[in-house]
Coordinates of C-alpha atoms in Angstrom, one line a residue:
X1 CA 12.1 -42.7 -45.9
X2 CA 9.3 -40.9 -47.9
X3 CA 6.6 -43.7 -47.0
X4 CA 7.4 -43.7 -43.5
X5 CA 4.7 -42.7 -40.7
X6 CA 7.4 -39.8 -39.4
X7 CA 7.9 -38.4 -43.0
X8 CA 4.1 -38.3 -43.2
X9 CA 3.6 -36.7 -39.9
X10 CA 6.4 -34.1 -41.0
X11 CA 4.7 -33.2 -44.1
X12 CA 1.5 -32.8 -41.6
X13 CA 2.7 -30.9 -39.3
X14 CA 2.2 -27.2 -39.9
X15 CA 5.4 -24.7 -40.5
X16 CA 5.3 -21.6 -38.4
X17 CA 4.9 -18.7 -40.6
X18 CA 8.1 -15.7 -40.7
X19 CA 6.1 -12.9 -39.4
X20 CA 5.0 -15.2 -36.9
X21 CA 8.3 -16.1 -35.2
X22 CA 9.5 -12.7 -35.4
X23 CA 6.3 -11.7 -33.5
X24 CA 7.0 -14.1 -30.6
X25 CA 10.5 -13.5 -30.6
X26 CA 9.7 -9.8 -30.0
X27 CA 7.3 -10.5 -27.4
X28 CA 9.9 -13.2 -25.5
X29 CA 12.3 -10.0 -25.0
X30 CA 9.5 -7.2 -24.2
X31 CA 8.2 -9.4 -21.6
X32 CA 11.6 -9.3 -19.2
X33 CA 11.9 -5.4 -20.3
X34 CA 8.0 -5.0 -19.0
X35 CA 9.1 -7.2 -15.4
X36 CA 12.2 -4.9 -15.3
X37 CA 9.8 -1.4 -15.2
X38 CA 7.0 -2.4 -13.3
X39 CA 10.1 -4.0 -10.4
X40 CA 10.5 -0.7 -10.0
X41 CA 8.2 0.0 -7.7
X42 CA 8.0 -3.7 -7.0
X43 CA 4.1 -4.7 -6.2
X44 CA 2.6 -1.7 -5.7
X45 CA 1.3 1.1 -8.6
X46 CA 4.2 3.8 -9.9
X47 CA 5.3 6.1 -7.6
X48 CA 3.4 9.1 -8.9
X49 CA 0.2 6.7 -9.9
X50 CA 0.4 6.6 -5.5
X51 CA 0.9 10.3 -5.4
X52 CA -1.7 10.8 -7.5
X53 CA -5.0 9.6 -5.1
X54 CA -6.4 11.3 -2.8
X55 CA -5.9 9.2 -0.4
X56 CA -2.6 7.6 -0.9
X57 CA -1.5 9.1 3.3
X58 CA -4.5 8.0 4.6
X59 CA -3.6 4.7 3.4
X60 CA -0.5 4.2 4.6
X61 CA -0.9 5.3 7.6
X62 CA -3.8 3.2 8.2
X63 CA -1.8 0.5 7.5
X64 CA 1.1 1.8 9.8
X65 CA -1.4 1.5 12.3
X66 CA -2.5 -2.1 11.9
X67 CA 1.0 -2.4 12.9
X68 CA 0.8 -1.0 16.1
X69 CA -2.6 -2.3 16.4
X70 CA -0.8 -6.1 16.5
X71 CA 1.6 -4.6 18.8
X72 CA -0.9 -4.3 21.1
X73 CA -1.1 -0.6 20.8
X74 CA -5.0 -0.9 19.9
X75 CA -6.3 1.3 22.5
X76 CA -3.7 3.8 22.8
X77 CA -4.1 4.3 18.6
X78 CA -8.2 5.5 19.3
X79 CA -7.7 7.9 21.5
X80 CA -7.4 11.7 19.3
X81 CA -5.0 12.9 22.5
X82 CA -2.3 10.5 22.3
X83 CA 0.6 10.9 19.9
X84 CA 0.3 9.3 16.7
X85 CA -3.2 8.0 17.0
X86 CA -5.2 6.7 14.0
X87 CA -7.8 9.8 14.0
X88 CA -4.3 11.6 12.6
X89 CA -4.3 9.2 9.4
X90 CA -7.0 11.5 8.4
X91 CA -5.2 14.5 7.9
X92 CA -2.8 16.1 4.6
X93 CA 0.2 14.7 6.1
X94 CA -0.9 12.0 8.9
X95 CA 0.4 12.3 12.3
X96 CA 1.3 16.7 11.9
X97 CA -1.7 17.9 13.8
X98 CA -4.7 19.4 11.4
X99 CA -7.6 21.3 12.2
X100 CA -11.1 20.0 11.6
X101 CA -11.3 22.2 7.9
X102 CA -8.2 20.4 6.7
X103 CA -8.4 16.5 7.8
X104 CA -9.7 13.8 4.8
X105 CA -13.9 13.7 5.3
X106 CA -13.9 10.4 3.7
X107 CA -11.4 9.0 6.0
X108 CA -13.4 10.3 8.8
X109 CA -16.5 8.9 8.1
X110 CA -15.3 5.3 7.6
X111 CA -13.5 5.9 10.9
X112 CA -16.5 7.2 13.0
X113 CA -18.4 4.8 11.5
X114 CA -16.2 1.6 12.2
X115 CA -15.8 2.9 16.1
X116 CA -19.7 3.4 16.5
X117 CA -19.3 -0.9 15.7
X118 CA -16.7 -1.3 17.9
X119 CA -14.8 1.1 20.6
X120 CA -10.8 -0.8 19.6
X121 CA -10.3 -1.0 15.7
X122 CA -9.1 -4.4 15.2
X123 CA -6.1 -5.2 12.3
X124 CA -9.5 -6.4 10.2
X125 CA -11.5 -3.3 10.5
X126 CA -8.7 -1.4 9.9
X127 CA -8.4 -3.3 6.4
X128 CA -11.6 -2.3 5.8
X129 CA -11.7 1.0 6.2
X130 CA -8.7 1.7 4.1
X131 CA -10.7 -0.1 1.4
X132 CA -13.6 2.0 2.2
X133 CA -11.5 5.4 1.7
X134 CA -10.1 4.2 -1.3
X135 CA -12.7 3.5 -3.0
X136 CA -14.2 6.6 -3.0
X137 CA -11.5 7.7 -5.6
X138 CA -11.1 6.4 -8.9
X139 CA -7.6 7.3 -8.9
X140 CA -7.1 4.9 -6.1
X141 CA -8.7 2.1 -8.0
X142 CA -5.4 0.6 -8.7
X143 CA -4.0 0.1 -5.0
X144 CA -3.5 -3.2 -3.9
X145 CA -5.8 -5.6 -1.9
X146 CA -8.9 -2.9 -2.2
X147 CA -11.4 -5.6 -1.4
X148 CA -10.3 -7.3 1.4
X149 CA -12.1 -7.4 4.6
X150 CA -10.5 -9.2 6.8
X151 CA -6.5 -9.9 8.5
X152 CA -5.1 -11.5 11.4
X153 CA -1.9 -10.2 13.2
X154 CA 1.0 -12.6 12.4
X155 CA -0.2 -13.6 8.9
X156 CA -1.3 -10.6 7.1
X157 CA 2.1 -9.6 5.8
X158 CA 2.9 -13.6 4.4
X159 CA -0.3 -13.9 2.5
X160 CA -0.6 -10.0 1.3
X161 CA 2.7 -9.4 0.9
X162 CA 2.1 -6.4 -1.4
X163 CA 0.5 -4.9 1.7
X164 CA 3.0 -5.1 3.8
X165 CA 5.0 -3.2 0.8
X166 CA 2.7 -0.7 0.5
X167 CA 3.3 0.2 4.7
X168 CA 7.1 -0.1 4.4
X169 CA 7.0 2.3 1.3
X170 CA 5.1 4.5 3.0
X171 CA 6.7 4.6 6.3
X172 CA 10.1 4.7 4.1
X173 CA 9.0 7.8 2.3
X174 CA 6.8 9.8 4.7
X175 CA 8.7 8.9 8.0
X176 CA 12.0 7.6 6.8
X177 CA 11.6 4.3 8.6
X178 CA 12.5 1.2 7.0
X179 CA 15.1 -1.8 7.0
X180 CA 16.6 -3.2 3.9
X181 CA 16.7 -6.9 5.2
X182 CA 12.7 -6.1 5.9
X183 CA 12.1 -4.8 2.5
X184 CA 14.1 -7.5 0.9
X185 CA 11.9 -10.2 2.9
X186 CA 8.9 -8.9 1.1
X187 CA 10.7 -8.5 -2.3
X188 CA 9.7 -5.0 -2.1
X189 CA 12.5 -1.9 -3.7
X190 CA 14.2 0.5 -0.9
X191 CA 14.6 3.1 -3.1
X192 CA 17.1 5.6 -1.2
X193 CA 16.3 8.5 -3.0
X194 CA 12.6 8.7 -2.1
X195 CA 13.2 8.6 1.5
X196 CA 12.1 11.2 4.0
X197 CA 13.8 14.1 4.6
X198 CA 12.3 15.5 7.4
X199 CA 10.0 12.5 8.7
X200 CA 10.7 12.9 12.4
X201 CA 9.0 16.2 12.3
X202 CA 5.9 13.8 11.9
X203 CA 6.2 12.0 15.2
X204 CA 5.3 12.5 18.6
X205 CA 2.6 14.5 18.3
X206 CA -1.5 14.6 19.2
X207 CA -4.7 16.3 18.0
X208 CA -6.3 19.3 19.5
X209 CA -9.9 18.7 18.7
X210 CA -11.7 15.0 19.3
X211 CA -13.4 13.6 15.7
X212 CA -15.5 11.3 17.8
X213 CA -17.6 14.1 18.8
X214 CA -16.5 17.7 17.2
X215 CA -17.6 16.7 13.6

């Protein structure tokens, strides 16, 4: 009825405007589009947004390390002479032997100055030296987790899960490790096509030259 309190509030109520509702109808089907790029790298930055810094190895192998470092391969990792050790993230393509000229300075410094602290990186000096490297790059500025400081073995992949992506994608693509139910767990894309061709050419082997004291 036209004296009624609902046809009052009707008349009250203000009417969406044309170009309005095609504006949010627009955005409601950009929005899935926008989920269904970025998922295809999942968390982490575009492939070649990776590529792109400087320091996208040393990261991932640093993080491939934490690994080990919670498999209680800490003091085996900091010693230059054994295979696979961390002083190897440092170099073009981590654990193919490099010569002094060639390995990542940045990635040396943080790593000579987190073992002058302590002789056996731990999982949360580790963290922080990735973040260190990193952040000497602007082009690394859009990496995950940059500012974190600290991890604990058995809970850093469940609350930074986009970490834990970043070391499967790179041990996927530079060693041509990985699992499918693993990468599923951390709802992170296996992309076949990016993984390593030649990735066991990258294992087994040590430094020539210590970067503890040949620097």
């Amino acid at each position: 009825q036209a004296g009624s309190p609902n046809a009052s509030l009707a008349r009250s109520l203000p009417i969406p405007s044309l170009a309005r509702m095609k504006t949010s109808f627009r955005s409601a089907l950009l929005l899935p589009l926008a989920a269904l790029v970025r998922g295809e790298d999942g968390p982490l930055p575009p492939r070649e947004e990776r590529l792109a810094c400087p320091h996208y190895q040393a990261s991932g192998c640093i993080l491939d390390q934490l690994e080990k470092a919670c498999e209680g391969e800490g003091s085996e990792m900091m010693n230059p002479s054994a295979e696979e050790n961390v002083w190897m993230c440092c170099c073009p393509s981590p654990y193919i032997p490099c010569s002094k000229s060639e390995a990542n300075g940045q990635c040396l410094d943080a790593l000579n100055a987190a073992t002058a602290k302590t002789k056996v990186l731990g999982v949360a000096d580790l963290i922080a030296v990735r973040g260190e490297v990193l952040a000497t790059s602007p082009k690394c500025s859009n990496f995950v987790h940059l500012d974190k400081k600290e991890a604990k073995c058995g809970e850093w992949p469940k609350a930074m899960p986009e970490l834990m992506c970043e070391m499967l994608t790179w041990q996927w693509e530079e060693l041509g490790d990985g699992r499918k139910d693993e990468f599923a767990q951390y709802n992170c894309p296996m992309i076949q096509e990016n993984k390593a061709k030649n990735g066991n050419k990258r294992k087994n082997q040590a430094l020539k030259w210590d970067p503890r004291t040949e620097l």
